[in-house]
PDB file of C-alpha atoms in Angstrom:
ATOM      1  CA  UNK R 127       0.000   0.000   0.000  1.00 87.00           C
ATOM      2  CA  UNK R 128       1.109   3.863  -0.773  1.00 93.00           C
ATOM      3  CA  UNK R 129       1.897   6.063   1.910  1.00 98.00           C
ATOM      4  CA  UNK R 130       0.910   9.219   2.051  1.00 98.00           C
ATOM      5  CA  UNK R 131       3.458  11.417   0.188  1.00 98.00           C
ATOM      6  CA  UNK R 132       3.950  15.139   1.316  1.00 98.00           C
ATOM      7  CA  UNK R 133       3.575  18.298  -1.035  1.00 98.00           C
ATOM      8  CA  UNK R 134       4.715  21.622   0.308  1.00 98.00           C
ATOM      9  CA  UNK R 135       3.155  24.251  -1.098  1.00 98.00           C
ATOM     10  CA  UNK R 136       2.191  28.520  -0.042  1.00 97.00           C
ATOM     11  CA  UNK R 137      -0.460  29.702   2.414  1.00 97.00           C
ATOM     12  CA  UNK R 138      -2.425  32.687   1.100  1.00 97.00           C
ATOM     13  CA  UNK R 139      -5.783  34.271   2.452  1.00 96.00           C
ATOM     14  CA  UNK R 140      -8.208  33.106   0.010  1.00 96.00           C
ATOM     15  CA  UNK R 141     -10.479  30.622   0.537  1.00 94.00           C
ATOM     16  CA  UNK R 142      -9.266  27.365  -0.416  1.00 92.00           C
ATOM     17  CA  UNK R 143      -5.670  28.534   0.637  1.00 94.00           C
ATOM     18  CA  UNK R 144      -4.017  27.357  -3.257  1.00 94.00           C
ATOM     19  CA  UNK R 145      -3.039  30.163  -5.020  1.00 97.00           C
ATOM     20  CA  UNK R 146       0.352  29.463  -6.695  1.00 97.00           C
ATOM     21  CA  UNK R 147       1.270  27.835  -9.789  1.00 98.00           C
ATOM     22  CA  UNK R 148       3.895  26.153  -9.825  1.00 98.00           C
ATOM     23  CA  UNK R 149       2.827  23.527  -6.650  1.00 98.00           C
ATOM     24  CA  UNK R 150      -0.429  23.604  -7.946  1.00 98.00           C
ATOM     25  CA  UNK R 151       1.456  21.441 -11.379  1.00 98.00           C
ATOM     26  CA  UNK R 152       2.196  18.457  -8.945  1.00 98.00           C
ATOM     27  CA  UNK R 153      -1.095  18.563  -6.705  1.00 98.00           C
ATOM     28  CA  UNK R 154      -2.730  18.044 -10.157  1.00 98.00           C
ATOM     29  CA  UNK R 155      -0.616  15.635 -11.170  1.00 98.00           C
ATOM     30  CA  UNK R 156      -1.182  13.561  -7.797  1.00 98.00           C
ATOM     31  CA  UNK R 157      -4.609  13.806  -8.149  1.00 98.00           C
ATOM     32  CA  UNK R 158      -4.434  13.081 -11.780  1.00 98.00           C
ATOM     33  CA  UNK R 159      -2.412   9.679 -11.145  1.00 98.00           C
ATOM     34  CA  UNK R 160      -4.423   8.917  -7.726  1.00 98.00           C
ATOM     35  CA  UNK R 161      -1.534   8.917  -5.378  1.00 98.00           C
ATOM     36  CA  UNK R 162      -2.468   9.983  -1.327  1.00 98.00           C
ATOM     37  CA  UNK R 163      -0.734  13.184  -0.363  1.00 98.00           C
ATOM     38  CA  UNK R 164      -1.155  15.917   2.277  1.00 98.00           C
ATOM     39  CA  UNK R 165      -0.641  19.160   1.482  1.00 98.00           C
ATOM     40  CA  UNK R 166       1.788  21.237   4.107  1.00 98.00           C
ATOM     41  CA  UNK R 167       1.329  24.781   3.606  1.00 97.00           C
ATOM     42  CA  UNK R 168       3.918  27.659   4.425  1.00 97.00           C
ATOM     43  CA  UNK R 169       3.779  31.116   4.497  1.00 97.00           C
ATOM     44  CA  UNK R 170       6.158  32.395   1.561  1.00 95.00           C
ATOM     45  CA  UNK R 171       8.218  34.356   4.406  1.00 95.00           C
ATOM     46  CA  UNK R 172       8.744  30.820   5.969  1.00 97.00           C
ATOM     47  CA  UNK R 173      10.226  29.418   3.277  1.00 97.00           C
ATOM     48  CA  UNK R 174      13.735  29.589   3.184  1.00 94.00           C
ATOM     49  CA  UNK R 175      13.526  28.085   7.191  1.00 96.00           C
ATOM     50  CA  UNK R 176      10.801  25.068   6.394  1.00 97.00           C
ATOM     51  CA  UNK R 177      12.850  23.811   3.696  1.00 97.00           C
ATOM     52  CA  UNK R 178      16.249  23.763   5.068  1.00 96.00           C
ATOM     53  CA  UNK R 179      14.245  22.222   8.471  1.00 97.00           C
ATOM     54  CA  UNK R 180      13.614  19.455   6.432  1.00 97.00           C
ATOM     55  CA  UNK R 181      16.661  19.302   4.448  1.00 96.00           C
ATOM     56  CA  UNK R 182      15.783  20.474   0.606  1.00 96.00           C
ATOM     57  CA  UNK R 183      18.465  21.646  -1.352  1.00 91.00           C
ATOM     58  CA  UNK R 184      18.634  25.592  -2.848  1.00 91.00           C
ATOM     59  CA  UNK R 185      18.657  27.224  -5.975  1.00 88.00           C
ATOM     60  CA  UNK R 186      20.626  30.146  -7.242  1.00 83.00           C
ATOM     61  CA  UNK R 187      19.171  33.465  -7.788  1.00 77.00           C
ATOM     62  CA  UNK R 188      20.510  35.962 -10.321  1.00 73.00           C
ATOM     63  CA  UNK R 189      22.580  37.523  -8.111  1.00 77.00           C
ATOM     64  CA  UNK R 190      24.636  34.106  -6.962  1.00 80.00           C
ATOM     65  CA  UNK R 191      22.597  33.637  -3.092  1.00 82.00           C
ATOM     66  CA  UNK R 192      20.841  30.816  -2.420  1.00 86.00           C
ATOM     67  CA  UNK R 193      16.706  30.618  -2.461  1.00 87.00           C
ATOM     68  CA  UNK R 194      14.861  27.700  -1.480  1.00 92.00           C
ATOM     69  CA  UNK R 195      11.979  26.847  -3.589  1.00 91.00           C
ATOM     70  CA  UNK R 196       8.588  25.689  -3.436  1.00 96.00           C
ATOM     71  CA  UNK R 197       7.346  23.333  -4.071  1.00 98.00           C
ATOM     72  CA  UNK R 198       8.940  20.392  -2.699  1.00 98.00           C
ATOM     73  CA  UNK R 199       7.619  16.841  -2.558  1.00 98.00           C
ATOM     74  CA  UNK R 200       8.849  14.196  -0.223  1.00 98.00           C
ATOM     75  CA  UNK R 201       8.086  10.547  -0.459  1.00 98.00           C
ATOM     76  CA  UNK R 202       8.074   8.276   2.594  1.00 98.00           C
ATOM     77  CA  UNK R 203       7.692   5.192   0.284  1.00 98.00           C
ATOM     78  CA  UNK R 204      11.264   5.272  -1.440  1.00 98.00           C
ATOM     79  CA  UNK R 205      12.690   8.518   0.646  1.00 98.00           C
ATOM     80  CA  UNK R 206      13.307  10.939  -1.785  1.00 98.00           C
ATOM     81  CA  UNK R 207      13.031  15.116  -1.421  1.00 98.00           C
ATOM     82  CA  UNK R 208      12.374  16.700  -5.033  1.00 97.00           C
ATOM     83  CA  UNK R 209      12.462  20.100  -5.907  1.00 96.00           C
ATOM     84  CA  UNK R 210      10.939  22.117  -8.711  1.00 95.00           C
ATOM     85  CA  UNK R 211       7.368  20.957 -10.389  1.00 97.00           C
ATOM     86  CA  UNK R 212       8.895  19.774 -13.350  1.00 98.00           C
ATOM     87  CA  UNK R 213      11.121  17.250 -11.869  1.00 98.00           C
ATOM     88  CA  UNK R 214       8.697  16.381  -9.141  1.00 98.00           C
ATOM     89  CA  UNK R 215       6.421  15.239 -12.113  1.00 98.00           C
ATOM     90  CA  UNK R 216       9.148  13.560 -14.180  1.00 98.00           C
ATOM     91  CA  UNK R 217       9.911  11.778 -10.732  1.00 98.00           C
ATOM     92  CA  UNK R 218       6.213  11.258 -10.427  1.00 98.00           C
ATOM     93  CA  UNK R 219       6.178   9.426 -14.043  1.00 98.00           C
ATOM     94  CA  UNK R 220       9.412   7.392 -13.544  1.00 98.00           C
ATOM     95  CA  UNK R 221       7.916   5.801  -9.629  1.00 98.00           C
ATOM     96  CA  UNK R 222       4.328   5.675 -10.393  1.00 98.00           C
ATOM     97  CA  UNK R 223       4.305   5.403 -14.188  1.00 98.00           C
ATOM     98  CA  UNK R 224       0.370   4.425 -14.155  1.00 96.00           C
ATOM     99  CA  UNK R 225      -1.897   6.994 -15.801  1.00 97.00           C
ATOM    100  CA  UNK R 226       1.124   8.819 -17.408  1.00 98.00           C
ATOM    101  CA  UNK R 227       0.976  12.196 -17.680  1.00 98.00           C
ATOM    102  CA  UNK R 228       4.113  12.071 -20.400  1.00 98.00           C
ATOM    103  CA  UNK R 229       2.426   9.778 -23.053  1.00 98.00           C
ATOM    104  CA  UNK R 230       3.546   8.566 -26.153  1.00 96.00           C
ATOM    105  CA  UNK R 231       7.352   8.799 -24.586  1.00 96.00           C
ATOM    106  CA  UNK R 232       7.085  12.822 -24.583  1.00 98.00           C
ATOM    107  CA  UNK R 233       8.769  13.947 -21.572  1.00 98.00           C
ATOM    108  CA  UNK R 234      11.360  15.956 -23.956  1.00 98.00           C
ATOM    109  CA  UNK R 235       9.029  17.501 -25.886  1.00 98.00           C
ATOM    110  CA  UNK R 236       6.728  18.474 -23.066  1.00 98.00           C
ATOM    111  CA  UNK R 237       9.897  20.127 -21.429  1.00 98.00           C
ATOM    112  CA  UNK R 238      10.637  22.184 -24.260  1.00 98.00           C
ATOM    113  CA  UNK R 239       6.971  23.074 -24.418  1.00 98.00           C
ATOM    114  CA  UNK R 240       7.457  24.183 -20.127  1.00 98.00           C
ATOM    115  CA  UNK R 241      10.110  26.103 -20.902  1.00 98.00           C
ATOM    116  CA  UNK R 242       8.562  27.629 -24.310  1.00 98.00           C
ATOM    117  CA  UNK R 243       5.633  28.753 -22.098  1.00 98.00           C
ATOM    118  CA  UNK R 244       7.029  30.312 -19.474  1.00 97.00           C
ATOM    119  CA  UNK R 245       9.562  32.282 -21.545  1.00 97.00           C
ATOM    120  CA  UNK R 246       7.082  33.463 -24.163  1.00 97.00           C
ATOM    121  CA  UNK R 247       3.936  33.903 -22.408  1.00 97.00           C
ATOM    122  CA  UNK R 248       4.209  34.209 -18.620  1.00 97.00           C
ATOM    123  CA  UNK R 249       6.830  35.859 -17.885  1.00 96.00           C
ATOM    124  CA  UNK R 250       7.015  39.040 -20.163  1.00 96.00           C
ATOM    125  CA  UNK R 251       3.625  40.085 -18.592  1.00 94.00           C
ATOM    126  CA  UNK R 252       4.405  38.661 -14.989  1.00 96.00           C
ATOM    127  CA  UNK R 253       4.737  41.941 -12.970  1.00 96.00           C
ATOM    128  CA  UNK R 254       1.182  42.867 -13.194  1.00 95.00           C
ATOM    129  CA  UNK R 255       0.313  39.380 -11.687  1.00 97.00           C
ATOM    130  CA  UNK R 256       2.842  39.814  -9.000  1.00 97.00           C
ATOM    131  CA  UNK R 257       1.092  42.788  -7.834  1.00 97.00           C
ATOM    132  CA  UNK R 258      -2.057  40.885  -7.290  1.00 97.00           C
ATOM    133  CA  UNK R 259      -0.457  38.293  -5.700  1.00 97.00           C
ATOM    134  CA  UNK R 260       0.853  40.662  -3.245  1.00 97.00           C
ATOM    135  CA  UNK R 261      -3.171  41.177  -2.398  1.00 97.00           C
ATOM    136  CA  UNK R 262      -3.270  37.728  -0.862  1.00 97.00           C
ATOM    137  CA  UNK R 263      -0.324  37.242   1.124  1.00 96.00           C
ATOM    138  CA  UNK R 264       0.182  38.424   4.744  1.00 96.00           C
ATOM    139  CA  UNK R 265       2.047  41.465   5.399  1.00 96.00           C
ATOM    140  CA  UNK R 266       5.215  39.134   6.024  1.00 95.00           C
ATOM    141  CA  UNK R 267       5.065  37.568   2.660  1.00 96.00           C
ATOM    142  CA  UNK R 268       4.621  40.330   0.842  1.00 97.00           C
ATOM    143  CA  UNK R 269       7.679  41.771   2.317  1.00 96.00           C
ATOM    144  CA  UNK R 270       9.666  38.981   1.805  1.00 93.00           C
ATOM    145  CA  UNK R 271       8.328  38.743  -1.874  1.00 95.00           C
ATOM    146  CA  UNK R 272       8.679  41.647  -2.595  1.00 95.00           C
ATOM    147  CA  UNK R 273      12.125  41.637  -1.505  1.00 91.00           C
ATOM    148  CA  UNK R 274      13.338  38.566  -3.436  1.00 89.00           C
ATOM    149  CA  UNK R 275      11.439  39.148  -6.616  1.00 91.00           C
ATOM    150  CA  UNK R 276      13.099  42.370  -7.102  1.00 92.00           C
ATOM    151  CA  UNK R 277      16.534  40.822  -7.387  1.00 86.00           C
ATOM    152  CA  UNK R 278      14.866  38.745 -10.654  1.00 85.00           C
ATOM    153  CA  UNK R 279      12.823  42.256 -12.307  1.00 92.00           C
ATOM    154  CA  UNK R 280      13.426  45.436 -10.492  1.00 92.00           C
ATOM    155  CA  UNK R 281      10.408  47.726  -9.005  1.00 95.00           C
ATOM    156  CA  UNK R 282       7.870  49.308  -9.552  1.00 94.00           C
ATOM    157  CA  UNK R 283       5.415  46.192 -11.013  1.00 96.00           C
ATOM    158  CA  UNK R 284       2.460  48.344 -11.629  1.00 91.00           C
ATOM    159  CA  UNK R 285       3.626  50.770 -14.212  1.00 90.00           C
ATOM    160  CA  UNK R 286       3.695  48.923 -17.113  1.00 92.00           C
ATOM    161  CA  UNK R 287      -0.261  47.943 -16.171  1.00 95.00           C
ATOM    162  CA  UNK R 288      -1.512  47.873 -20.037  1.00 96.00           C
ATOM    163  CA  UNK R 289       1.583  46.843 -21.339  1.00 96.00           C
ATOM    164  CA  UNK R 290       1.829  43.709 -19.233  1.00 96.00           C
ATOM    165  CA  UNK R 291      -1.821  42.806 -20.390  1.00 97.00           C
ATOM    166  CA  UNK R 292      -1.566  43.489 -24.141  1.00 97.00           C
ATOM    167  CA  UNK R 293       1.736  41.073 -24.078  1.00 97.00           C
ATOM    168  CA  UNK R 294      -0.366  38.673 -21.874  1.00 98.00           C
ATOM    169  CA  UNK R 295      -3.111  38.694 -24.422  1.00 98.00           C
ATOM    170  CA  UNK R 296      -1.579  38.355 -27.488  1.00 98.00           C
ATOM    171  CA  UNK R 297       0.372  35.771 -26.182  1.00 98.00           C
ATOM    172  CA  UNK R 298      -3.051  33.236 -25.184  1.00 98.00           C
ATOM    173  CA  UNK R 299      -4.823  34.560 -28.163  1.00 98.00           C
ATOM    174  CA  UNK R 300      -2.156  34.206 -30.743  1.00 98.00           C
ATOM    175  CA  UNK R 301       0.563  31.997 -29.607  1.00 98.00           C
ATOM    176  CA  UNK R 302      -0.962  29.055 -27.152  1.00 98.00           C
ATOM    177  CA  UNK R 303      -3.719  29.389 -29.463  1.00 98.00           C
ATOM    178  CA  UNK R 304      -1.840  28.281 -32.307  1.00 98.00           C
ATOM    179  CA  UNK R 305       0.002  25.557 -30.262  1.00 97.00           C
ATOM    180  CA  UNK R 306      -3.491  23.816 -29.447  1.00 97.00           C
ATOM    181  CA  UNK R 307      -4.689  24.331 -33.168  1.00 96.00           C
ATOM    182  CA  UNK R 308      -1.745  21.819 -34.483  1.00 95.00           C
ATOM    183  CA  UNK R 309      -3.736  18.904 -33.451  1.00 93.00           C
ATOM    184  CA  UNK R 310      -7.367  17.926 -33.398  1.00 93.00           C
ATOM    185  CA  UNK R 311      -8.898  17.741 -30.226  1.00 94.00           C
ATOM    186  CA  UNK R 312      -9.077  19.930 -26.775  1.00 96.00           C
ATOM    187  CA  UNK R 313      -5.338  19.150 -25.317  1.00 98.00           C
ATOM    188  CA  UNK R 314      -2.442  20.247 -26.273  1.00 98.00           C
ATOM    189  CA  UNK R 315      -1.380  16.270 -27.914  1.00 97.00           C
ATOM    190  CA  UNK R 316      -4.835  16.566 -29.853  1.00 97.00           C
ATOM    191  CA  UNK R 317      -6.979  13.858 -28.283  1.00 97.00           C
ATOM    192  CA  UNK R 318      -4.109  12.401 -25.298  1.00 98.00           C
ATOM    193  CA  UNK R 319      -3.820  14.805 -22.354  1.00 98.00           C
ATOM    194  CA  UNK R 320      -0.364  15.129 -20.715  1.00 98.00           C
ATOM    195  CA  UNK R 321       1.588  17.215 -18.375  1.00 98.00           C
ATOM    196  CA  UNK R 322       1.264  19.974 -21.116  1.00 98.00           C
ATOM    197  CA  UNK R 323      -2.392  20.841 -20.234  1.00 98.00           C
ATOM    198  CA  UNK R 324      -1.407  20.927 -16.458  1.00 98.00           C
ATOM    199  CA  UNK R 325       1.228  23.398 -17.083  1.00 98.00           C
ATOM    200  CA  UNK R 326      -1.291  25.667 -18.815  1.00 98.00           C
ATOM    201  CA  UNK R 327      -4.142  24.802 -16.416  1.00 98.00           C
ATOM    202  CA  UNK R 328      -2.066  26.012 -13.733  1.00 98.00           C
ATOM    203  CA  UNK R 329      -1.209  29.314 -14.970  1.00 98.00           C
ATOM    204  CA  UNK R 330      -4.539  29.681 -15.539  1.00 98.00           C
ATOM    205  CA  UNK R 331      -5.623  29.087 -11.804  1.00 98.00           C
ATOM    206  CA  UNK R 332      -3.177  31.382 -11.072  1.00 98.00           C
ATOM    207  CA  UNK R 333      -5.069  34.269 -13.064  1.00 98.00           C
ATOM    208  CA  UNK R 334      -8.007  32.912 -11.672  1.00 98.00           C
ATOM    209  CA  UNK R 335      -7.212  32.644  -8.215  1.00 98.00           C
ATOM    210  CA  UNK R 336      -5.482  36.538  -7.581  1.00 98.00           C
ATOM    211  CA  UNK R 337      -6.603  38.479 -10.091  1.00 98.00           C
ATOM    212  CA  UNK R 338      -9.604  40.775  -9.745  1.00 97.00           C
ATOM    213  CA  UNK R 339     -12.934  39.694 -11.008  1.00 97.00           C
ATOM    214  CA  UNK R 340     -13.273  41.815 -14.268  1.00 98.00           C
ATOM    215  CA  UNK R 341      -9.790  41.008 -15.306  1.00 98.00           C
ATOM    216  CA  UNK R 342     -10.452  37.480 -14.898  1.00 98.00           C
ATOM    217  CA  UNK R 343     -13.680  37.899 -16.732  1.00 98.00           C
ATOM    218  CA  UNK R 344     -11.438  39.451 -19.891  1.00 98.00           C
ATOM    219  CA  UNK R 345      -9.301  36.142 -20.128  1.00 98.00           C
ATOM    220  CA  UNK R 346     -11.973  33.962 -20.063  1.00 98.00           C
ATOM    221  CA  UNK R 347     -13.303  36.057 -23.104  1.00 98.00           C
ATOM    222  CA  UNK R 348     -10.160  35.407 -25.301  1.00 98.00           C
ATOM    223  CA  UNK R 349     -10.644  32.791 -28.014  1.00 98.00           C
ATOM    224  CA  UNK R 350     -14.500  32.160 -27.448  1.00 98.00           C
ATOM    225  CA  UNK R 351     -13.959  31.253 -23.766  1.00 98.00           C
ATOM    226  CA  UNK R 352     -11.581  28.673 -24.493  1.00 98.00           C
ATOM    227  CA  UNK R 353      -9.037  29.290 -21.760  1.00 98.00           C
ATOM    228  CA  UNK R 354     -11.512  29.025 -18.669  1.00 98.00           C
ATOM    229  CA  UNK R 355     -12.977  25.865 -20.488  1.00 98.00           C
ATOM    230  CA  UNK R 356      -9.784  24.488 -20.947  1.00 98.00           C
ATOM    231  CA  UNK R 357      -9.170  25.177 -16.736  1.00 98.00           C
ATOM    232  CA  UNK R 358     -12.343  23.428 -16.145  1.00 98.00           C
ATOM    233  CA  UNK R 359     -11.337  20.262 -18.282  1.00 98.00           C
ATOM    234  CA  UNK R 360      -8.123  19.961 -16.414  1.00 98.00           C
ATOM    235  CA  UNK R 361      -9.657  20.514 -13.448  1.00 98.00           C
ATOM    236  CA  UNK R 362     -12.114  17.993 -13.736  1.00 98.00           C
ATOM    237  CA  UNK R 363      -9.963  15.436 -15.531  1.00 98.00           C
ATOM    238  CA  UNK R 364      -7.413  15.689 -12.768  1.00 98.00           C
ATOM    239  CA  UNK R 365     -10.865  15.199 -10.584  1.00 96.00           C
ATOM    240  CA  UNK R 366      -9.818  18.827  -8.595  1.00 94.00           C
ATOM    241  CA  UNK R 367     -13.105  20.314 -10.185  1.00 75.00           C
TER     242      UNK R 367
END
């Protein structure tokens, strides 16, 4: 039988506590493949002294110090501590390979596709979503991510407000548009859904999750509605709906 395996993920003050993306790939994925976890939840200003309490390793930032990410997944069943969503997936895949989430042996493509997302679409229009992430944090968060989001794209977030939303929209309208058009069917591998869908799912919940109702309300407008559908397939596929 499957112990219980252990995600780590960020407190906020909505209801329903989930907020952030990139923990929110591998509680999909859990659910998705029908492993038993518990979620432990730390406040973003916690961070850096929860994960070296239990002994996960740190990134770099741009400026050379260490940072210590969320999320982090431990498994009492074989003993490892993974960092980073992507890996916790592929590590996912490789231990508890039924219901795969990289079908059709495309783990390298799906990585390019990660990587291809985040650089094209997310992260030239991130600062405005920062901001409203700010909205949901405590005080001490905010302060601390504030702090270490500023070594990565300097302050203020909030002046390039239209900017960071035309970018945003031309890149779900055009570009990830265009990337689900190459097949037939509603995920991104035509009619086999994979880790790809997650990854844009997730964003998604993001937008969904901090950003003010009206805004929300324009990207679920973009390409007949297709983005919040495509949110509520994932959801409910990954039975999270």
């Amino acid at each position: 039988m499957t112990q219980t395996l252990v995600l780590y993920d960020i407190v906020s003050n909505l209801p329903g506590i989930s907020w952030s993306p990139n923990p929110a790939k591998p509680r999909f994925v859990l659910s998705y493949k029908g492993l038993p976890f518990v979620t432990v939840w730390v406040e973003y200003a916690d961070i850096s002294i929860a994960m070296q309490a239990i002994g996960a390793k740190p990134d770099k930032r741009l400026d050379g110090t260490d940072v210590y990410p969320i999320p982090v997944l431990s498994d009492p069943n074989t003993g490892a501590l993974i960092t980073d969503s992507l890996e916790i997936t592929s590590y996912l895949e490789k231990t508890y390979p039924e219901k795969p989430i990289f079908p059709n042996n495309s783990e390298s493509a799906i990585r390019e596709f990660n990587s291809a997302h985040l650089d094209q679409i997310i992260t030239p229009s991130i600062k405005s979503i920062w901001v409203r992430s700010t909205e949901i944090m405590s005080p001490a968060s905010v302060k601390f991510f504030t702090k270490a989001r500023s070594i990565d794209i300097a302050l203020p977030w909030d002046k390039s407000y239209d900017e960071d939303w035309a970018l945003l929209e031309k890149g779900y309208k055009n570009t990830v548009y265009e990337w689900y058009q190459k097949t037939d069917g509603k995920w991104f591998m035509g009619d086999t859904f994979s880790y790809a869908d997650i990854v844009v799912a997730c964003y998604l919940l993001w937008f969904k999750r901090v950003l003010k109702e009206d805004e929300w309300a324009r990207i679920s407008s973009w390409n007949g509605g297709k983005w919040a559908q495509l949110l509520a397939d994932v959801e409910k596929k990954c039975k999270l709906a």
